[in-house]
Coordinates of C-alpha atoms and ligand atoms in Angstrom, one line a residue:
Chain A
M14 CA 0.2 14.7 12.4
S15 CA 2.0 14.8 15.7
D16 CA 3.6 17.6 16.8
Q17 CA 7.4 17.6 16.5
T18 CA 8.6 19.9 18.8
G19 CA 6.5 18.7 22.0
E20 CA 5.4 22.6 22.3
D21 CA 1.7 21.4 21.4
E22 CA -0.4 19.8 24.1
R23 CA -2.1 17.1 22.5
V24 CA -6.4 16.9 22.7
R25 CA -7.3 14.4 25.3
D26 CA -8.1 10.9 23.4
E27 CA -10.2 9.8 25.6
G28 CA -10.7 6.0 24.9
Y29 CA -7.1 6.2 24.6
D30 CA -6.1 8.2 27.1
D31 CA -8.0 6.1 30.1
L32 CA -6.7 3.0 28.4
L33 CA -3.0 4.6 29.5
D34 CA -4.0 5.6 32.7
A35 CA -5.4 2.3 33.7
I36 CA -2.8 0.0 32.4
E37 CA -0.3 2.7 34.2
S38 CA -2.4 2.0 37.3
G39 CA -2.2 -2.0 37.0
E40 CA -5.3 -1.6 36.1
G41 CA -5.8 -2.9 31.9
Y42 CA -8.6 -3.6 30.1
Y43 CA -9.9 -4.0 26.7
L44 CA -13.5 -4.5 25.4
E45 CA -15.5 -6.9 24.4
C46 CA -18.9 -7.7 23.2
P47 CA -21.6 -10.9 24.1
E48 CA -19.3 -13.2 20.9
G49 CA -16.5 -12.9 22.6
H50 CA -14.5 -10.8 19.8
G51 CA -11.7 -8.4 21.5
S52 CA -11.5 -4.5 20.8
L53 CA -9.3 -1.1 21.8
P54 CA -10.8 1.9 22.7
P55 CA -12.3 4.0 22.3
R56 CA -15.6 1.8 19.8
R57 CA -18.9 2.0 20.4
V58 CA -19.6 -1.4 18.3
C59 CA -18.1 -4.4 18.2
P60 CA -15.4 -3.6 15.1
H61 CA -16.2 -7.8 14.2
C62 CA -19.4 -8.1 14.5
G63 CA -21.2 -4.4 15.5
A64 CA -22.5 -5.6 18.7
T65 CA -23.0 -2.3 20.9
D66 CA -23.0 -3.9 24.6
L67 CA -19.1 -3.6 25.0
E68 CA -17.6 -4.9 28.4
E69 CA -14.7 -4.0 29.6
V70 CA -12.5 -6.6 30.7
A71 CA -9.5 -7.2 32.3
L72 CA -6.3 -7.7 30.6
P73 CA -4.3 -10.4 30.8
E74 CA -0.4 -9.9 33.0
T75 CA 1.2 -10.8 30.1
G76 CA 0.9 -11.6 26.4
D77 CA 3.5 -13.1 23.8
I78 CA 4.8 -11.4 21.4
E79 CA 3.7 -12.4 17.7
T80 CA 6.1 -10.5 15.4
Y81 CA 8.7 -7.5 15.8
T82 CA 11.3 -5.3 14.5
E83 CA 13.9 -3.2 15.3
V84 CA 13.4 0.4 14.0
H85 CA 16.1 1.8 12.2
V86 CA 14.4 4.9 10.3
P87 CA 11.9 6.5 12.9
A88 CA 9.4 8.0 12.7
P89 CA 10.5 12.7 12.9
S90 CA 8.2 11.8 17.1
F91 CA 10.7 9.2 17.7
A92 CA 14.1 10.8 16.3
D93 CA 16.0 10.4 19.4
D94 CA 14.9 6.9 20.2
A95 CA 15.9 5.1 17.2
P96 CA 16.9 2.0 16.8
Y97 CA 13.6 0.8 19.1
V98 CA 11.8 -2.4 18.7
T99 CA 8.6 -2.6 18.3
A100 CA 6.1 -5.2 18.4
V101 CA 2.7 -6.1 17.9
A102 CA 1.5 -9.2 20.9
D103 CA -1.2 -11.4 21.9
F104 CA -3.1 -10.8 25.4
G105 CA -5.4 -13.5 24.3
G106 CA -8.5 -11.0 23.8
V107 CA -7.0 -8.4 21.6
R108 CA -3.1 -7.8 20.2
L109 CA -1.3 -4.8 21.5
T110 CA 1.4 -2.5 19.4
G111 CA 3.5 -1.5 21.8
Q112 CA 8.1 -0.8 22.1
L113 CA 9.6 -3.5 23.5
R114 CA 11.8 -2.2 26.3
G115 CA 14.9 -3.6 28.6
S116 CA 15.7 -6.2 26.4
E117 CA 18.4 -6.7 24.0
A118 CA 17.2 -7.0 20.2
E119 CA 19.4 -10.2 19.7
E120 CA 17.5 -11.8 22.7
I121 CA 13.7 -11.5 21.3
E122 CA 12.0 -13.9 19.9
V123 CA 8.3 -14.7 18.6
G124 CA 6.3 -15.9 21.4
T125 CA 8.5 -14.0 24.2
A126 CA 6.1 -13.8 26.9
V127 CA 5.6 -9.5 28.0
A128 CA 3.9 -7.6 30.0
V129 CA 2.8 -3.8 28.9
G130 CA 3.3 -1.0 30.9
V131 CA 3.4 3.0 29.8
G132 CA 6.7 4.6 28.9
E133 CA 7.5 7.6 27.5
S134 CA 9.1 8.9 23.9
A135 CA 12.5 10.4 24.5
T136 CA 11.8 12.6 21.4
T137 CA 8.3 13.9 22.7
D138 CA 7.6 12.7 25.8
E139 CA 4.7 11.6 25.4
R140 CA 3.5 8.9 26.6
V141 CA 4.1 4.8 24.5
L142 CA 2.6 1.9 25.7
V143 CA 5.5 -0.9 26.4
F144 CA 6.7 -4.2 26.9
R145 CA 8.5 -5.8 28.6
P146 CA 10.1 -9.1 29.6
A147 CA 7.9 -10.4 32.0
Chain B
M27 CA -24.1 -3.5 -19.5
T28 CA -21.4 -1.6 -21.6
G29 CA -17.9 -3.0 -21.8
V30 CA -14.4 -0.4 -20.5
R31 CA -11.9 0.2 -23.1
V32 CA -8.8 2.0 -22.3
A33 CA -7.9 4.2 -25.1
G34 CA -5.0 5.9 -24.0
V35 CA -2.2 5.9 -21.6
G36 CA 0.4 7.8 -20.4
L37 CA 2.7 8.5 -17.0
T38 CA 5.6 11.3 -15.7
H39 CA 9.2 10.1 -16.0
F40 CA 8.8 8.8 -11.9
G41 CA 12.0 10.3 -9.7
S42 CA 12.9 12.4 -7.7
H43 CA 11.6 15.8 -9.0
P44 CA 11.0 17.5 -5.9
E45 CA 10.9 21.4 -7.7
R46 CA 7.6 20.4 -10.3
T47 CA 4.4 20.4 -8.3
G48 CA 1.3 18.0 -8.7
R49 CA -0.5 20.2 -11.1
D50 CA 2.4 20.4 -13.8
L51 CA 3.0 16.7 -13.4
F52 CA -0.4 15.5 -14.1
A53 CA -0.6 17.8 -16.8
E54 CA 2.3 16.2 -18.7
A55 CA 0.4 12.5 -17.5
S56 CA -3.1 13.6 -18.8
E57 CA -1.1 15.2 -21.7
R58 CA 0.0 11.9 -22.9
A59 CA -3.0 9.7 -22.5
F60 CA -4.7 12.1 -24.5
A61 CA -2.3 12.5 -27.5
D62 CA -1.7 8.2 -27.2
A63 CA -6.3 7.7 -26.9
G64 CA -6.4 10.2 -29.7
V65 CA -10.1 11.6 -28.0
D66 CA -11.4 14.9 -28.0
R67 CA -11.3 16.4 -24.2
T68 CA -14.7 17.8 -24.5
D69 CA -16.2 14.1 -24.6
V70 CA -14.7 13.6 -20.6
A71 CA -17.3 12.7 -18.3
Q72 CA -15.3 12.9 -15.6
L73 CA -12.1 13.1 -13.9
N74 CA -11.4 10.3 -11.1
Y75 CA -8.0 11.2 -10.2
G76 CA -6.0 9.8 -6.8
N77 CA -4.1 11.4 -4.1
F78 CA -2.8 10.7 -1.0
M79 CA -0.8 13.8 1.3
G80 CA -1.4 16.7 -1.2
E81 CA -2.4 18.6 2.4
L82 CA 0.7 17.4 3.8
S83 CA 3.3 18.2 0.2
E84 CA 1.8 20.7 -1.1
H85 CA -0.6 22.7 1.0
Q86 CA -3.3 21.4 -1.3
G87 CA -6.2 19.8 -0.6
H88 CA -9.4 19.7 -2.7
Q89 CA -7.3 18.5 -5.8
G90 CA -9.9 17.4 -8.1
P91 CA -11.1 20.4 -9.6
L92 CA -7.5 21.7 -9.6
M93 CA -6.4 18.0 -12.0
A94 CA -9.0 19.4 -14.3
E95 CA -8.0 22.5 -14.9
A96 CA -4.3 20.9 -15.3
A97 CA -5.3 18.5 -17.8
G98 CA -7.6 21.0 -20.1
L99 CA -11.6 19.4 -19.0
T100 CA -14.2 21.5 -17.3
A101 CA -15.7 18.0 -16.6
P102 CA -16.9 17.9 -12.9
A103 CA -13.5 15.7 -10.6
T104 CA -13.2 14.0 -7.9
R105 CA -10.5 13.3 -5.4
Y106 CA -10.2 9.2 -4.3
E107 CA -8.4 9.0 -0.9
S108 CA -7.6 5.4 -0.4
A109 CA -3.9 5.3 0.7
C110 CA -1.6 3.9 -1.4
A111 CA -4.7 2.1 -2.9
S112 CA -6.0 5.9 -3.9
S113 CA -5.9 6.0 -7.6
G114 CA -6.7 2.3 -8.0
V115 CA -10.3 2.9 -6.3
A116 CA -9.9 6.0 -8.6
V117 CA -9.8 3.5 -11.9
R118 CA -12.5 1.1 -10.2
E119 CA -15.8 4.1 -9.7
A120 CA -14.8 5.0 -13.1
V121 CA -15.0 1.6 -14.2
K122 CA -18.6 1.1 -13.0
D123 CA -19.5 4.1 -14.7
V124 CA -18.7 3.5 -17.5
R125 CA -19.8 -0.1 -17.7
N126 CA -23.6 1.5 -16.1
G127 CA -23.7 4.4 -19.1
E128 CA -23.2 6.9 -16.7
A129 CA -20.0 8.2 -18.4
D130 CA -19.1 7.0 -22.1
V131 CA -15.3 8.5 -21.5
V132 CA -13.3 9.1 -18.3
L133 CA -9.5 10.8 -17.3
V134 CA -8.5 8.5 -14.2
G135 CA -5.0 8.7 -13.0
G136 CA -3.3 10.2 -9.9
A137 CA -0.4 12.1 -9.0
E138 CA 1.6 12.8 -6.1
R139 CA 4.4 14.7 -4.6
M140 CA 7.0 13.6 -2.4
N141 CA 10.8 14.5 -2.2
N142 CA 10.3 18.0 -1.3
L143 CA 9.2 16.8 1.8
G144 CA 12.5 14.9 2.2
T145 CA 12.4 11.5 4.1
T146 CA 11.6 12.4 7.5
G147 CA 8.3 14.6 6.7
T148 CA 7.8 11.4 3.9
T149 CA 8.1 8.7 7.0
E150 CA 5.4 10.9 8.6
A151 CA 3.5 11.5 5.9
L152 CA 3.0 8.0 5.2
A153 CA 2.8 6.9 8.9
I154 CA -0.7 9.3 8.6
A155 CA -2.5 6.2 6.2
A156 CA -1.3 3.5 9.9
D157 CA -3.9 3.9 12.9
D158 CA -2.4 7.2 14.4
L159 CA -4.1 5.6 18.0
Y160 CA -2.0 2.6 18.3
E161 CA 0.2 2.1 15.5
V162 CA 2.0 5.6 14.6
R163 CA 2.5 6.2 18.5
A164 CA 3.8 2.5 19.9
G165 CA 6.6 4.0 16.7
M166 CA 5.4 2.1 13.7
T167 CA 6.5 3.2 10.4
F168 CA 6.1 1.7 7.0
P169 CA 8.5 0.0 6.5
A170 CA 8.0 -0.9 10.0
A171 CA 5.0 -2.6 9.6
Y172 CA 5.9 -4.3 6.7
A173 CA 9.0 -5.5 9.1
L174 CA 6.0 -6.6 11.1
M175 CA 4.4 -8.7 8.2
A176 CA 8.1 -10.1 7.0
R177 CA 8.7 -11.6 10.4
A178 CA 5.1 -13.3 11.0
Y179 CA 5.7 -14.5 7.1
F180 CA 8.9 -16.2 8.1
E181 CA 7.5 -17.2 11.6
Q182 CA 5.0 -19.2 9.9
Y183 CA 6.1 -20.6 6.9
G184 CA 9.9 -20.3 6.2
G185 CA 11.8 -17.6 3.7
S186 CA 14.8 -15.2 3.9
K187 CA 15.9 -12.1 3.6
E188 CA 18.2 -13.5 0.4
D189 CA 14.3 -14.5 -1.1
L190 CA 13.3 -11.5 -0.5
A191 CA 16.5 -10.1 -2.4
E192 CA 15.6 -11.7 -5.3
I193 CA 12.7 -9.5 -6.3
A194 CA 14.8 -6.3 -5.7
V195 CA 16.9 -7.7 -7.9
K196 CA 13.9 -8.6 -10.1
N197 CA 12.0 -5.3 -10.2
H198 CA 15.1 -4.2 -11.3
D199 CA 16.0 -5.8 -13.6
N200 CA 12.7 -4.9 -15.2
A201 CA 13.3 -1.7 -14.7
L202 CA 16.2 -1.6 -16.8
E203 CA 14.7 -0.7 -20.2
N204 CA 11.4 1.6 -19.0
E205 CA 12.1 5.4 -19.1
F206 CA 9.5 6.1 -16.9
A207 CA 11.2 4.4 -13.9
Q208 CA 13.3 6.0 -11.0
F209 CA 15.8 3.5 -11.2
Q210 CA 17.3 2.1 -14.2
K211 CA 20.2 0.2 -13.3
S212 CA 20.7 -3.2 -12.0
I213 CA 21.4 -4.5 -8.7
S214 CA 23.3 -8.0 -6.9
V215 CA 21.8 -9.7 -4.5
E216 CA 25.0 -9.7 -2.3
Q217 CA 23.9 -5.4 -2.6
A218 CA 20.7 -6.2 -1.5
L219 CA 21.7 -8.3 1.6
D220 CA 24.7 -5.5 2.0
A221 CA 22.2 -2.1 2.3
P222 CA 21.7 0.0 5.9
T223 CA 18.6 -2.1 7.7
I224 CA 15.4 0.2 7.6
A225 CA 13.2 -2.3 10.4
D226 CA 14.4 -5.6 10.4
P227 CA 14.3 -7.7 8.7
L228 CA 13.6 -5.2 6.1
G229 CA 16.9 -3.6 4.6
L230 CA 17.2 -0.4 2.5
Y231 CA 17.2 -2.5 -0.8
D232 CA 13.6 -4.0 0.4
A233 CA 11.9 -0.8 -0.2
C234 CA 10.4 1.2 -2.5
P235 CA 12.0 4.8 -3.3
I236 CA 10.6 8.1 -2.0
T237 CA 8.9 9.0 -5.4
D238 CA 6.9 12.3 -7.4
G239 CA 5.0 11.2 -10.6
A240 CA 1.7 10.9 -11.8
S241 CA 0.1 8.5 -14.4
A242 CA -3.6 9.2 -16.5
A243 CA -5.7 6.4 -18.3
V244 CA -8.6 7.8 -20.8
L245 CA -11.0 5.1 -20.3
V246 CA -14.3 4.5 -22.7
S247 CA -17.0 2.3 -23.1
D248 CA -17.0 -0.3 -26.2
E249 CA -19.7 1.7 -28.1
Y250 CA -17.6 5.2 -27.6
A251 CA -15.2 3.0 -29.4
D252 CA -16.7 1.5 -32.0
E253 CA -18.4 5.1 -33.6
H254 CA -14.7 7.1 -32.7
D255 CA -13.2 4.0 -34.4
L256 CA -10.4 3.7 -31.7
D257 CA -7.2 2.0 -31.6
A258 CA -8.3 0.8 -28.0
P259 CA -7.6 -3.2 -28.3
V260 CA -6.8 -3.4 -23.9
A261 CA -10.4 -3.9 -22.3
I262 CA -10.8 -4.0 -18.2
T263 CA -12.7 -6.8 -17.4
G264 CA -12.7 -7.4 -13.8
T265 CA -12.6 -5.3 -10.7
G266 CA -13.0 -6.1 -7.8
Q267 CA -12.0 -4.1 -4.0
G268 CA -11.2 -6.2 -0.4
G269 CA -11.1 -4.1 3.0
D270 CA -10.0 -5.3 6.2
K271 CA -9.1 -3.6 9.6
M272 CA -7.0 -0.3 9.4
A273 CA -4.3 -1.7 12.1
L274 CA -2.2 -5.1 12.3
Q275 CA -2.9 -6.3 15.8
D276 CA -6.7 -6.1 14.8
R277 CA -6.5 -8.5 11.6
R278 CA -6.8 -12.1 11.6
Y279 CA -3.9 -13.2 9.7
L280 CA -0.4 -10.8 10.2
A281 CA 1.3 -12.7 7.5
R282 CA -2.0 -12.6 4.7
T283 CA -4.1 -10.2 3.3
P284 CA -7.5 -11.2 3.2
A285 CA -8.3 -7.7 1.7
A286 CA -6.4 -8.5 -1.6
E287 CA -7.6 -11.6 -1.8
Y288 CA -11.0 -11.0 -1.4
A289 CA -11.1 -8.1 -4.3
A290 CA -8.8 -10.7 -7.1
A291 CA -11.7 -12.9 -5.8
E292 CA -14.1 -10.6 -6.8
A293 CA -12.1 -9.3 -9.8
Y294 CA -11.6 -13.1 -11.4
D295 CA -15.3 -13.4 -11.0
D296 CA -16.3 -9.9 -12.5
A297 CA -14.0 -10.8 -15.7
G298 CA -15.3 -14.6 -15.7
V299 CA -11.5 -15.9 -15.5
G300 CA -9.2 -18.1 -13.1
P301 CA -5.6 -17.6 -11.4
Q302 CA -4.7 -20.0 -13.9
D303 CA -5.6 -17.9 -16.9
V304 CA -3.1 -15.3 -15.8
S305 CA -0.2 -14.9 -17.9
V306 CA 1.2 -11.2 -16.4
A307 CA 0.5 -9.2 -13.2
E308 CA 1.4 -5.6 -12.0
V309 CA 1.7 -6.2 -8.2
H310 CA 2.3 -3.5 -5.2
D311 CA 5.8 -4.6 -4.3
C312 CA 6.0 -1.7 -1.6
F313 CA 8.3 -3.6 0.1
T314 CA 9.9 -7.1 -1.2
I315 CA 7.3 -8.8 1.0
A316 CA 4.4 -7.6 0.0
E317 CA 5.2 -9.0 -3.5
V318 CA 5.2 -12.2 -1.9
L319 CA 2.1 -11.1 -0.2
A320 CA 0.3 -10.4 -3.7
I321 CA 1.1 -13.1 -5.4
E322 CA -0.4 -15.7 -2.6
A323 CA -3.3 -13.1 -2.3
L324 CA -4.3 -13.1 -6.6
D325 CA -4.2 -17.0 -6.3
F326 CA -0.7 -17.9 -8.2
Y327 CA 0.5 -19.7 -5.0
A328 CA -1.1 -20.7 -1.7
P329 CA 0.1 -19.1 1.5
G330 CA 3.2 -20.2 2.0
E331 CA 4.6 -21.0 -1.5
G332 CA 4.9 -17.2 -2.9
I333 CA 8.4 -16.7 -1.2
G334 CA 11.0 -18.3 -3.5
A335 CA 8.8 -17.5 -6.7
A336 CA 11.5 -15.1 -7.8
A337 CA 14.7 -17.1 -6.8
R338 CA 12.8 -19.8 -9.0
G339 CA 12.4 -17.9 -12.0
E340 CA 9.0 -18.4 -12.1
T341 CA 8.0 -14.7 -12.0
T342 CA 11.1 -13.7 -13.1
R343 CA 11.0 -11.9 -17.1
D344 CA 11.8 -15.1 -18.4
G345 CA 9.4 -17.2 -16.1
D346 CA 5.9 -18.1 -17.0
R347 CA 4.6 -15.9 -15.4
P348 CA 6.4 -12.2 -14.9
V349 CA 5.3 -10.3 -11.8
N350 CA 6.4 -6.8 -12.0
L351 CA 7.7 -6.8 -16.0
S352 CA 7.6 -2.3 -15.4
G353 CA 10.0 -2.6 -11.9
G354 CA 7.0 -2.5 -10.0
L355 CA 7.0 0.2 -6.7
K356 CA 10.5 -0.9 -6.1
A357 CA 12.6 0.1 -9.1
K358 CA 9.5 2.5 -10.9
G359 CA 9.0 4.7 -7.9
H360 CA 5.9 4.7 -6.0
P361 CA 3.8 8.1 -6.4
V362 CA 1.7 7.1 -3.9
G363 CA -1.3 8.4 -4.9
A364 CA -0.1 7.3 -9.0
T365 CA 0.7 3.9 -8.9
G366 CA -2.5 2.1 -8.9
G367 CA -3.3 3.8 -12.6
S368 CA 0.2 3.6 -13.6
Q369 CA -0.3 0.4 -12.7
I370 CA -3.2 0.1 -15.7
V371 CA -0.5 2.5 -17.8
E372 CA 2.3 -0.2 -18.0
M373 CA -0.4 -3.0 -18.1
T374 CA -2.2 -2.0 -20.5
R375 CA 1.0 -0.9 -22.6
L376 CA 2.7 -4.5 -21.6
L377 CA -0.9 -6.4 -23.9
R378 CA -1.4 -4.2 -26.3
G379 CA 2.5 -4.8 -27.3
D380 CA 4.3 -0.9 -27.3
H381 CA 6.1 -1.5 -23.5
P382 CA 10.2 -1.8 -23.5
N383 CA 9.6 -5.5 -21.9
S384 CA 6.3 -6.9 -24.4
D385 CA 8.0 -9.4 -25.7
A386 CA 7.9 -11.0 -21.9
V387 CA 4.8 -10.7 -22.1
P388 CA 3.3 -15.1 -22.6
G389 CA -0.1 -14.3 -22.9
D390 CA -2.6 -11.7 -23.6
I391 CA -4.7 -11.0 -19.4
G392 CA -2.8 -8.9 -17.0
V393 CA -3.8 -8.6 -13.5
T394 CA -2.9 -5.7 -11.2
H395 CA -3.4 -5.4 -7.9
N396 CA -2.7 -2.3 -5.9
A397 CA -3.0 -1.9 -1.7
G398 CA -3.5 0.6 0.7
G399 CA -1.6 1.3 4.1
T400 CA -0.9 -2.1 5.4
V401 CA -3.2 -3.6 2.8
A402 CA -6.7 -2.3 4.4
S403 CA -7.9 -1.7 1.3
T404 CA -7.2 -3.5 -2.2
T405 CA -8.2 -3.0 -5.6
V406 CA -7.7 -5.8 -8.4
H407 CA -8.6 -5.5 -12.0
V408 CA -8.2 -7.9 -14.8
L409 CA -7.4 -6.2 -18.1
E410 CA -7.6 -8.6 -21.3
V411 CA -6.4 -7.7 -25.4
D412 CA -9.7 -8.0 -26.5
E413 CA -9.3 -6.7 -30.2
Ligands
LIG509 ZN1 -18.2 -8.9 18.2

């Protein structure tokens, strides 16, 4: 359960927080198995085929929004952020789920190109994957 | 391999009962089930019990033995947790154990207490059925997840908010005579469309309510039913379970539910029936779009064809294949861990003729579809009248 007050520091999740660090510095990546299946860390095996030799592959600069929603009833850890837009975007090898910022809900369409970055929750100051129109 | 019969069923009222504990709710449902079954509690070999958020809502883990006590059993008891499919999985495991001779009598069911958490607490508790790292931390809630699926469906196949509203209207209408249902009031398409947005394109009336309640059923082997001369005309003849990736972003499809497609195919094959043989269904409509995905996964409709079924009157009470005659999760309510078991209860009553909507059932084969999370877990069961 996420912490509502933000008083307790979350335990660092190696794979996930490493990825956010990398995205923040413009060096996002995903994991790829020999069969070409993409997945996100933390991961020891390919979730699609079970292969264990996973390689880091550069995340494409932009992805396309595949679906999105403007959330009006938020989870408590985003209470002060609502309404906000959560979207799933296709980056080729993998899809990412993030919050779309810098765009009005009315302007969004499926297929809109976005770049991925890291922002903060206005409620908890925790890091959030964010998309911005590319 | 023996057949499995539903000897007796019981529900509590589904609704807002924040002052009632899970153990009190399950005690009531199981008492009804035993009274209905006419089965001696000392014959019960095990309790298979479904519950999802007990640690968060009641500070209570290890609910199996606690609920056995509440039901007046000394038998071993196990809690099954598979998010909103918790008691569907409990039923499936009970069916397997009765079939393979491990047990002649099993009590199955589930309970959930939710209203004492409030809307905010429930939203957060339900969210733990999604991927914490990649979904919850991006602001995903359950309504948001189904909204993402609804948008993807509209984009790929078409459909409108009006089509979804027709599903809500239908399910509210079906619950009118159901004394166990949370909402026994009809709504109009206009009301549904005018309701506040939760996560667009889904509004308040596209969502099931927050519900407290419990379900229970006594399952017995054919031999036990014969020996004890039980009146148990409904049999569970097919069971299936499917799985999918936890997070939506990792799925092959955003507007289809392969876990349910797999579970349905397995259950049909197990029962030796096909979708064309099924005349009535109870499906997991936690959101209106979920009913569309369910009736397509059950192969009543091809992908993209199920969206207008309620509007066309095909799944309504006077339709050829009514869906959610109980009112569904939408109007009957969705006490998460009790839901899969409650579908068995409602379908049993519908098929044996003592449900207020039994007259609307056009045949004697029914299907129940119970989905966990954003359909990363699903169970499907086939029930048949077998006098
Ligand atoms: Zn692979």
